[in-house]
Amino acid sequence: MLSLRGVGKQYNGTRVLEGVSFDVMPGQIVGLVGENGAGKTTLMRILFGMGVIAETGGYEGSVLLDGREVRFKSPFDALAAGIGMVHQEFSLIPGFTATENILLNRESTRPNILVDLFGDRMSVLDRATMGLRSRKAIERLGVPLDPDTQVREMPVGHKQFTEIARELDREQVRLLVLDEPSAVLAESEAETLLAAMRKLAEQGIAIVFISHRLREVLEVADKVVVLRDGRLVKEAENESLSLRDLASLMVGRSFEGSSEARRPAERPSGAGFLEVEGLWVDMPGETVRDLSFSVAEGEIFGIGGLAGQGKLGVPNGVMGLFAAGGSVRLGGEAVPLNAPRRALEAGMAFVSEDRRGVGLLLDEGIDWNVCFSAMQLRDLAVRPLLGGLFKWRSDSAMRAVAEEYVRALDIKCTSVRQRAGNLSGGNQQKVCLAKAFALEPRLLFVSEPTRGIDVGAKRLVLDEIRRVNRERGTTIVMVSSELEELRLICDRIAIVDEGRLAGILAPEAPVEEFGLLMSGLGGRAAAPGAPAAPGRP
Amino acid sequence: MERIREFVSDFGLPRIIIALFLVLLFVAAPFVGVSVASSLSNTIARFGMNGIMVLAMVPMIHSGCGLNFGLPLGVIAGLLGATISIEMGLVGAAGFAAAAALALAFAALLGYGYGKLLNRVKGDEMMIATYVGFSSITLMSIGWIVLPYQSPTMVWGFEGEGLRTTISVEAFWDKILNDFLAVRIGERFVFPTGMILAFCGAALAVWFFLHLKSGSAMTAAGSNPAYARASGIDVDRMRTGSVVFSTMLGALGIVVYQQSFGFIQLYEGPFSMTFPSVAAILIGGASVTKASIANVFLGTFLFQGILTMTPSVINSVLKTDLSEVIRIIVSNGMILYALTRKTKVAK
Amino acid sequence: MIRRRLVARSILAASIAALAVLLFVRGKGHILYLDTNAVELGERRLRAPELSAVFVDGKDAGEMGRAERVIAEVAGPRHEIRVEPLSGEGEAAARSLKLPAAWTEIVISIPALLAGEADELVVTRFAAPPESAESEPNSFQQDESEVIPLAQ
Amino acid sequence: MKSKLRLLLIDNAVVLLFVAIIAVAIPISAMPLKYLAQEILTRLGRNAFLVLALLLPVMAGMGLNFGMVLGAMAGQIGLILVTDWNVVGISGVMLAAIISTPVALGLGWVCGQVLNRAKGREMVTGYILGFFMNGIYQLLVLYAMGMLIPIATPGILLSRGYGIRNMVDLIGVRQSLDKLLVVTVAGLKLPVATYLVIAAMCAFIVWFRGTKLGQDMRAVGQDRAVATASGIPVERTRIMAIMISTLLACYGQIIFLQNLGTLNTYNSHEQTGMFSIAALLIGGASVSRASIPNVIAGVVLFHLMFVVSPIAGKNLIGSAQLGEFFRQFISYGIIAVSLVLFSWKRKADVAASREALRGGSAPASGPSKGGRA
């Protein structure tokens, strides 16, 4: 029914998808599996004709529906052609009932005289027919969902069902794409969802099921497609696959001795320098629920995991940027949470993943960006006036410090007065590092240090992190979505899944171990028979 | 061509039009029989009178609280200071100093509460500030009636109750700053040295503060609150501080205004102070999120220049009084422009 | 469908316009100056009775002597004026007069009406004496002071 | 049960507060109840329509429509022209409404466009837009009328020959709607025709909520992003909400002024926005929720306070001025307080909706809004 033929895509010269081909049959459930950045999102965007694709130069290859090539100009074209999509984030109106949401902007209406005068939108909603339609859609799904409950009063699972029912109301719907539908569901709700998916497949609807929960994929999918680095690495019938295969396929490249990480013997060990216990962080989209770990002095500690699982919440919570609870000790002393200043004073610094939002003052020069935090915290570039009554900001001293870091980190700029907003991504990242280095921290959190920057700059940034670790002895906690990069420089790597620690591995551990941990199959969520989470090396 | 376009987009078209308009007014003035010297003198006097109140916008914009529609609070503090000083019967420099000092003290108090309030309504500051300002003016109007003032200069005669609507400061500190070291050139031009010095002094204080460590923190808090927070700054405290600072400037501003004007206007007087000040700083090139001292000087001069020149010049040309309408359109148009402009920094 | 909508909208627009015209005509207020001054028509000179009672739409507008003017306010295009001579000169006469919608102030000549002259002679537009228009109490200065809009 | 009662009390706290204030003030003012009742019945007819005009933008999530003064201006232009043409009676009122309709729709469209450029700060922008348009309005009424737009009646022109006088006597249309159908009940005169118009308006609003456009407005009001994703033309819908509101404000102002019988050319519309908004808020509405009962309760309470407070102030402290300032203070203060409360509540709601995600032990639950990375 749906066929992809050699689909590829570049964003500004960066290749994110190349030559992807596979078919989806009516009534078939296809599990689509891949790490973050593997190209799943881009593939779905192409399929749905999202504007961003056309704006960045279109795509290669072709999408065939029933053997005819289609090229959707907007998601509404895709919907008209019978493709429905349920996004990871809920797209529901909280004050509307399930029925109103299911039929959002497709309500049944009765025309009246005013329609002729002022247009279709003057027609009156036909609530009785709407109720029938939504009941029918819910019935097709076979779930217990009350059409008259307001969404804001529903449990999460029911919100998810409402979303799916919305797609089912379209009579012509033939293909349903579910993007991480189970990510927010409890175990029992997820079971109901899988059953509903099977029911839909029996009715002849094809389903593309995107999930990182490999066990669910194996349980429900007829066929599994694995994407990695923009390429299709495996397309196989379900029977022929095991969890372990899938995990290793997903995470990818087996790790050959090219590691630049310290050999196990050279790795720092000893009593916990940073000790985190029972940490919870309320960071939207990256919730940490219950996390404990400990980092040795001088170590480079990696935290990995898939997007949305909570790894980013760890540094943000510890540094006090989001509401958090639990206990954090640094060098034996308790660090209070929810107080950024106390965290900084304790000797911790943070290079945020949100460079433009949190990391930089986009409207100010490099000098301000580099020196500001250190000025506030340890009076860098401050000249006391009148015996310290006033603390005068010395612009010349700020420039001097900034120039020093520009040289040391090779930041490409016209001058240190250049606005940070005008720098390239890589140079912005270096400015962020310089800002953290200027604080002279004992412990440095680095979050997604290479996100959105080009390959050459990636290298430099990683080298810089390693250098500060070796030369200044700064303990590093590095959070990254890129497993390769963690394995490249870290001494140990923790994997976070659903806000909890899935396990801690050595960088040279087999790649499928990582994959299994990320897929919720290690530790807590382990299915019977799955390998237990390896302990600390 | 490209550079011109860039200049226009940086500086903002409305501003350029207003500046050109003012130049045109000055050029046209002699031809329609309006004295340039006295116009300039008037403009400078009004520049000095209003400058500090325009300056009162700067700290709050810097800390990210937006335009200070709550200026009436500062004005009320200034009115309290001035009336209490008169009640105490102080005259001359002592009276003025007492008025200013009391005004600052009240402003600090009011500003603190106001700042705390604004911290709890982030994002809605401007609308709330407007109505908090209005309601405090009317509340204070009740105050002017019931407060136990005694001074015969201020209290209504026999049958009335409470304070007069306008109180003359003639017997106290009328033009005390204006006349300080005032320079007279010719018959029609007077340079109010003392008042301009006071304005410059206040501007210098703001400039100095913004160059301190804590002032820098305030700027960062306004420029990017998330960044500031991550740098260990208590953003709320910075905002409260900026509100206190702004309110104090507003209070000082109204006292300076009164000594030049010669009267204290109570009751609904403070209503008319806010919008001209907001409009002035925007005309000077500030936006809802960015403002500098230079914006204050330029904007106050342009706006007050237009206010001075339109009644005399336009009226002589068109034989009709368009100045009021021009003032309304220019000042509110400017604020509207600032509110609807897409801010450059993407959140 | 689009055609249907176009038709419907045209009908709506037209009926609103028609309604506006109707309202204008029906609601147009007229100030009637009922006038008993003698009228010269060429040779003829029409005089009003010594005393007559005048009714506008059946309502008593007052008793009028000669060379008098009485004001009546009416709205709408058509009104019945009835004149009853009280001094015994001639018959009572009633006429339904059509008032032009464009005129606000209208002079109704009672003598012409009684004489059964054509409508154009009975109903004439009121022409204000030139000096009365300028005799307003307010001077320019006063106006300026009354037009001070709010300070905002 | 107990908590339900508490919730009811909290929801209606503002209304109860004002009922209490008025309950105290009426005896102090010693005004005859019958007089008060007549006053309120008259004022209900005069003001309710204006307040109703505020409902739709609240529904569309655009807050209180401070831009409603634009509609009021349009209505006044219609009334000035009708007065000039000397079209009187109910015909004059209706003609004024017809003439000002295109003006109001045009202004509403402008207002909608401007507010679409200032999403998130609609209220302050609408407020300033009102002032800005006031400048344009003055340009039109004070200069163009009599110069560019022919005005025949010297009585409404300034003696300089152009520009409309500060006060225009609307004698021709005065109370023509109110007096169309008067029923006397227990010695109280009810302007039934006006009430019927208001009732029709309420019926329209109820009906409108059930239309597709009304449903779209509710959707846009609750979540713009979701509405956009589902294909609802959000900007257009918002503009429509403002246009309808402006038009209703225009009709409301005409009803208001025909009752008063005099048009204060340069001030009437200024007061309209504030008094209507204050009335709606006193009736228990908020920035995000307003209903027809809020309108009725608000008009009654606000105007009771309005009538009673000067006399009560005078009897209490011996100063009528005091009461005057008090009612001004209440008008401004209630708006300030409601805006503050709304802002707090919104923040509290956000915090509460995330409560479930805190404290480690909770199972996976809750959508993560804004989690789009």
PDB file of N, CA and C in Angstrom, chain C residues 41-74:
ATOM      1  N   LEU C  41     -49.428  85.713  -5.398  1.00  0.00           N
ATOM      2  CA  LEU C  41     -49.261  84.831  -6.558  1.00  0.00           C
ATOM      3  C   LEU C  41     -49.623  85.639  -7.797  1.00  0.00           C
ATOM      4  N   GLY C  42     -48.618  86.257  -8.364  1.00  0.00           N
ATOM      5  CA  GLY C  42     -48.925  87.140  -9.495  1.00  0.00           C
ATOM      6  C   GLY C  42     -49.835  88.269  -9.026  1.00  0.00           C
ATOM      7  N   GLU C  43     -51.002  88.286  -9.613  1.00  0.00           N
ATOM      8  CA  GLU C  43     -51.971  89.319  -9.232  1.00  0.00           C
ATOM      9  C   GLU C  43     -52.614  88.996  -7.902  1.00  0.00           C
ATOM     10  N   ARG C  44     -52.789  87.673  -7.712  1.00  0.00           N
ATOM     11  CA  ARG C  44     -53.613  87.278  -6.572  1.00  0.00           C
ATOM     12  C   ARG C  44     -52.866  87.418  -5.254  1.00  0.00           C
ATOM     13  N   ARG C  45     -53.619  87.736  -4.263  1.00  0.00           N
ATOM     14  CA  ARG C  45     -53.024  87.820  -2.936  1.00  0.00           C
ATOM     15  C   ARG C  45     -53.886  86.963  -2.022  1.00  0.00           C
ATOM     16  N   LEU C  46     -53.252  85.899  -1.516  1.00  0.00           N
ATOM     17  CA  LEU C  46     -54.021  84.998  -0.670  1.00  0.00           C
ATOM     18  C   LEU C  46     -53.799  85.394   0.784  1.00  0.00           C
ATOM     19  N   ARG C  47     -54.906  85.564   1.492  1.00  0.00           N
ATOM     20  CA  ARG C  47     -54.776  85.934   2.894  1.00  0.00           C
ATOM     21  C   ARG C  47     -55.339  84.839   3.769  1.00  0.00           C
ATOM     22  N   ALA C  48     -54.756  84.702   4.904  1.00  0.00           N
ATOM     23  CA  ALA C  48     -55.254  83.701   5.841  1.00  0.00           C
ATOM     24  C   ALA C  48     -56.454  84.283   6.566  1.00  0.00           C
ATOM     25  N   PRO C  49     -57.284  83.408   7.165  1.00  0.00           N
ATOM     26  CA  PRO C  49     -58.419  83.920   7.936  1.00  0.00           C
ATOM     27  C   PRO C  49     -57.922  84.693   9.158  1.00  0.00           C
ATOM     28  N   GLU C  50     -58.780  85.452   9.705  1.00  0.00           N
ATOM     29  CA  GLU C  50     -58.474  86.230  10.913  1.00  0.00           C
ATOM     30  C   GLU C  50     -57.953  85.315  12.021  1.00  0.00           C
ATOM     31  N   LEU C  51     -58.674  84.242  12.205  1.00  0.00           N
ATOM     32  CA  LEU C  51     -58.296  83.294  13.257  1.00  0.00           C
ATOM     33  C   LEU C  51     -58.597  81.893  12.757  1.00  0.00           C
ATOM     34  N   SER C  52     -57.662  81.013  12.909  1.00  0.00           N
ATOM     35  CA  SER C  52     -57.925  79.645  12.472  1.00  0.00           C
ATOM     36  C   SER C  52     -57.246  78.668  13.436  1.00  0.00           C
ATOM     37  N   ALA C  53     -57.826  77.486  13.504  1.00  0.00           N
ATOM     38  CA  ALA C  53     -57.199  76.420  14.300  1.00  0.00           C
ATOM     39  C   ALA C  53     -56.498  75.469  13.333  1.00  0.00           C
ATOM     40  N   VAL C  54     -55.253  75.121  13.682  1.00  0.00           N
ATOM     41  CA  VAL C  54     -54.484  74.253  12.787  1.00  0.00           C
ATOM     42  C   VAL C  54     -54.189  72.943  13.494  1.00  0.00           C
ATOM     43  N   PHE C  55     -54.424  71.856  12.774  1.00  0.00           N
ATOM     44  CA  PHE C  55     -54.133  70.528  13.321  1.00  0.00           C
ATOM     45  C   PHE C  55     -53.128  69.827  12.429  1.00  0.00           C
ATOM     46  N   VAL C  56     -52.100  69.239  13.056  1.00  0.00           N
ATOM     47  CA  VAL C  56     -51.143  68.432  12.293  1.00  0.00           C
ATOM     48  C   VAL C  56     -51.368  66.988  12.709  1.00  0.00           C
ATOM     49  N   ASP C  57     -51.696  66.143  11.756  1.00  0.00           N
ATOM     50  CA  ASP C  57     -52.030  64.738  12.015  1.00  0.00           C
ATOM     51  C   ASP C  57     -53.049  64.625  13.148  1.00  0.00           C
ATOM     52  N   GLY C  58     -53.992  65.486  13.123  1.00  0.00           N
ATOM     53  CA  GLY C  58     -55.059  65.441  14.109  1.00  0.00           C
ATOM     54  C   GLY C  58     -54.710  66.083  15.437  1.00  0.00           C
ATOM     55  N   LYS C  59     -53.444  66.477  15.606  1.00  0.00           N
ATOM     56  CA  LYS C  59     -53.065  67.089  16.886  1.00  0.00           C
ATOM     57  C   LYS C  59     -53.132  68.604  16.748  1.00  0.00           C
ATOM     58  N   ASP C  60     -53.650  69.205  17.769  1.00  0.00           N
ATOM     59  CA  ASP C  60     -53.839  70.647  17.740  1.00  0.00           C
ATOM     60  C   ASP C  60     -52.493  71.360  17.763  1.00  0.00           C
ATOM     61  N   ALA C  61     -52.232  72.123  16.717  1.00  0.00           N
ATOM     62  CA  ALA C  61     -50.971  72.859  16.666  1.00  0.00           C
ATOM     63  C   ALA C  61     -51.153  74.274  17.199  1.00  0.00           C
ATOM     64  N   GLY C  62     -52.390  74.669  17.410  1.00  0.00           N
ATOM     65  CA  GLY C  62     -52.599  75.983  17.996  1.00  0.00           C
ATOM     66  C   GLY C  62     -53.543  76.841  17.159  1.00  0.00           C
ATOM     67  N   GLU C  63     -53.986  77.901  17.766  1.00  0.00           N
ATOM     68  CA  GLU C  63     -54.826  78.848  17.040  1.00  0.00           C
ATOM     69  C   GLU C  63     -53.959  79.961  16.513  1.00  0.00           C
ATOM     70  N   MET C  64     -54.184  80.314  15.263  1.00  0.00           N
ATOM     71  CA  MET C  64     -53.310  81.280  14.619  1.00  0.00           C
ATOM     72  C   MET C  64     -54.094  82.472  14.088  1.00  0.00           C
ATOM     73  N   GLY C  65     -53.541  83.655  14.309  1.00  0.00           N
ATOM     74  CA  GLY C  65     -54.089  84.855  13.698  1.00  0.00           C
ATOM     75  C   GLY C  65     -53.429  85.052  12.345  1.00  0.00           C
ATOM     76  N   ARG C  66     -53.463  86.235  11.815  1.00  0.00           N
ATOM     77  CA  ARG C  66     -52.783  86.499  10.555  1.00  0.00           C
ATOM     78  C   ARG C  66     -51.307  86.777  10.812  1.00  0.00           C
ATOM     79  N   ALA C  67     -50.516  86.507   9.793  1.00  0.00           N
ATOM     80  CA  ALA C  67     -49.079  86.789   9.834  1.00  0.00           C
ATOM     81  C   ALA C  67     -48.430  86.222  11.102  1.00  0.00           C
ATOM     82  N   GLU C  68     -48.761  84.960  11.337  1.00  0.00           N
ATOM     83  CA  GLU C  68     -48.129  84.290  12.487  1.00  0.00           C
ATOM     84  C   GLU C  68     -47.392  83.053  12.005  1.00  0.00           C
ATOM     85  N   ARG C  69     -46.544  82.572  12.884  1.00  0.00           N
ATOM     86  CA  ARG C  69     -45.824  81.347  12.540  1.00  0.00           C
ATOM     87  C   ARG C  69     -45.852  80.426  13.751  1.00  0.00           C
ATOM     88  N   VAL C  70     -46.243  79.191  13.521  1.00  0.00           N
ATOM     89  CA  VAL C  70     -46.269  78.217  14.614  1.00  0.00           C
ATOM     90  C   VAL C  70     -45.393  77.027  14.198  1.00  0.00           C
ATOM     91  N   ILE C  71     -44.649  76.535  15.140  1.00  0.00           N
ATOM     92  CA  ILE C  71     -43.735  75.417  14.820  1.00  0.00           C
ATOM     93  C   ILE C  71     -44.357  74.093  15.224  1.00  0.00           C
ATOM     94  N   ALA C  72     -44.267  73.116  14.338  1.00  0.00           N
ATOM     95  CA  ALA C  72     -44.682  71.757  14.677  1.00  0.00           C
ATOM     96  C   ALA C  72     -43.580  70.806  14.207  1.00  0.00           C
ATOM     97  N   GLU C  73     -43.297  69.821  15.048  1.00  0.00           N
ATOM     98  CA  GLU C  73     -42.255  68.862  14.644  1.00  0.00           C
ATOM     99  C   GLU C  73     -42.903  67.544  14.282  1.00  0.00           C
ATOM    100  N   VAL C  74     -42.543  67.029  13.135  1.00  0.00           N
ATOM    101  CA  VAL C  74     -43.085  65.749  12.703  1.00  0.00           C
ATOM    102  C   VAL C  74     -41.954  64.890  12.141  1.00  0.00           C
TER     103      VAL C  74
END
